Amino acid sequence: MSKELLFTPKDLGTGLKLNNRVVMAPLTRCMADDALVPTDLMASYYARRADTGLIISEATLISANGQGYPNTPGLFNEAQVTGWRRVTNRVHQAQGKIFAQLWHTGRVAHRHFTDGEQPIAPSPIGVEGHVPRMRELTYEQPRQATQDDIQTLIAHYAKAAANAKRAGFDGVEIHAANGYLVDQFLHYASNQRDDQWGGSPENMSRLLLKVIEAVNQEIPHVGVRLSPAAYFNMEHDPRDVAVFDYLLEQLNHQEVAYVHTGIFNDVPHDYLGGTVTQYLRRHYKGTVIASGSYSAQSGAEALERGDADLIAIGRPLIANPDYVEKVRNDTALIPYDQSMLTELV
Ligand code: FNR
């Protein structure tokens, strides 16, 4: 099978033409400075990968109280906007395109990072375990978000999107995957509310739909990352699939640039009737980005089968800044190794 399909352009909406179908997956690197401002080193790191069709930034905080990991960047103050502008300038100079992934960790935030503020979540249900790479910080029970908290969250997403636009991003991706705040609203294990934000597919989808609506007012291109197969800091509940069936049908009628699979290994699940990406494709009529352990070869095959329109690549792009060139030239890739996370290359 030829990999040529990976190198065909893709139109992602008005004024946004991607040069190829390789997307850089969002990858948290914990390398922002202590004020959560992106550094020049980060600008160089992203610029080196600007020959991918689209870069999705590492998860970026919409507000200080959403932080759950050290040195993750934000988009909620002017210094951060200025820092990100240096990143987007460098990417654009290299003819690349870049979206900001907007993030709030919800119940996996930690007081250590939030000035002592207790994490908020749909329901007061905590996760077991400790903050990765900071074993001394164990997770605690979150506080149930009030009606006011939820309105503030929506406003913070909108403000972060407006900041993303000012910082020069081409669009944003709402991080609604991987067990973080929005995903916590989409699963029964973490959302046991009985008000308009929980208890039914319609109510559980409401936060994400409101966030998309608000963010769409601020920046033209808005993608969404989803994890219908709960797999990280989340337990699967057989009722969840009805939530995603409903949500995806709603997304067919919203202005959305794409839907993007959030998972580490895109394998079939009985309850989804195939891989996560195939499930998204069946229910969502617009652009689909596959991700989860794809190689250039298996990615091209997924494009050929029609499972997806774009392929996001994560770990191989950490190991190989020149991934696109190597794949194009059939040059061997350096295998990813976790030890590579300590340095931004
Ligand atoms: C991730 N992933 C991830 N996902 C996300 O939505 N936002 C993020 O900030 C991160 N951060 C992150 C950091 C690191 C070090 C890894 C390895 C992964 C998940 C990532 O985007 C991708 O879905 C997975 O890595 C699977 O794709 P690959 O790596 O198999 O191509």
mmCIF file of C-alpha atoms in Angstrom, residues 29 31 318 335-345:
data_model
loop_
_atom_site.group_PDB
_atom_site.id
_atom_site.type_symbol
_atom_site.label_atom_id
_atom_site.label_comp_id
_atom_site.label_asym_id
_atom_site.label_seq_id
_atom_site.Cartn_x
_atom_site.Cartn_y
_atom_site.Cartn_z
ATOM 1 C CA ARG A 29 5.409 18.100 27.646
ATOM 2 C CA MET A 31 7.953 22.499 29.658
ATOM 3 C CA ILE A 318 8.329 13.200 19.727
ATOM 4 C CA PRO A 335 11.690 4.432 17.951
ATOM 5 C CA TYR A 336 9.967 6.415 20.706
ATOM 6 C CA ASP A 337 11.200 5.921 24.221
ATOM 7 C CA GLN A 338 9.744 7.433 27.398
ATOM 8 C CA SER A 339 13.154 8.808 28.336
ATOM 9 C CA MET A 340 12.719 11.287 25.457
ATOM 10 C CA LEU A 341 10.124 13.155 27.519
ATOM 11 C CA THR A 342 12.767 14.848 29.659
ATOM 12 C CA GLU A 343 14.019 16.997 26.784
ATOM 13 C CA LEU A 344 12.324 19.171 24.126
ATOM 14 C CA VAL A 345 14.009 18.425 20.823
#
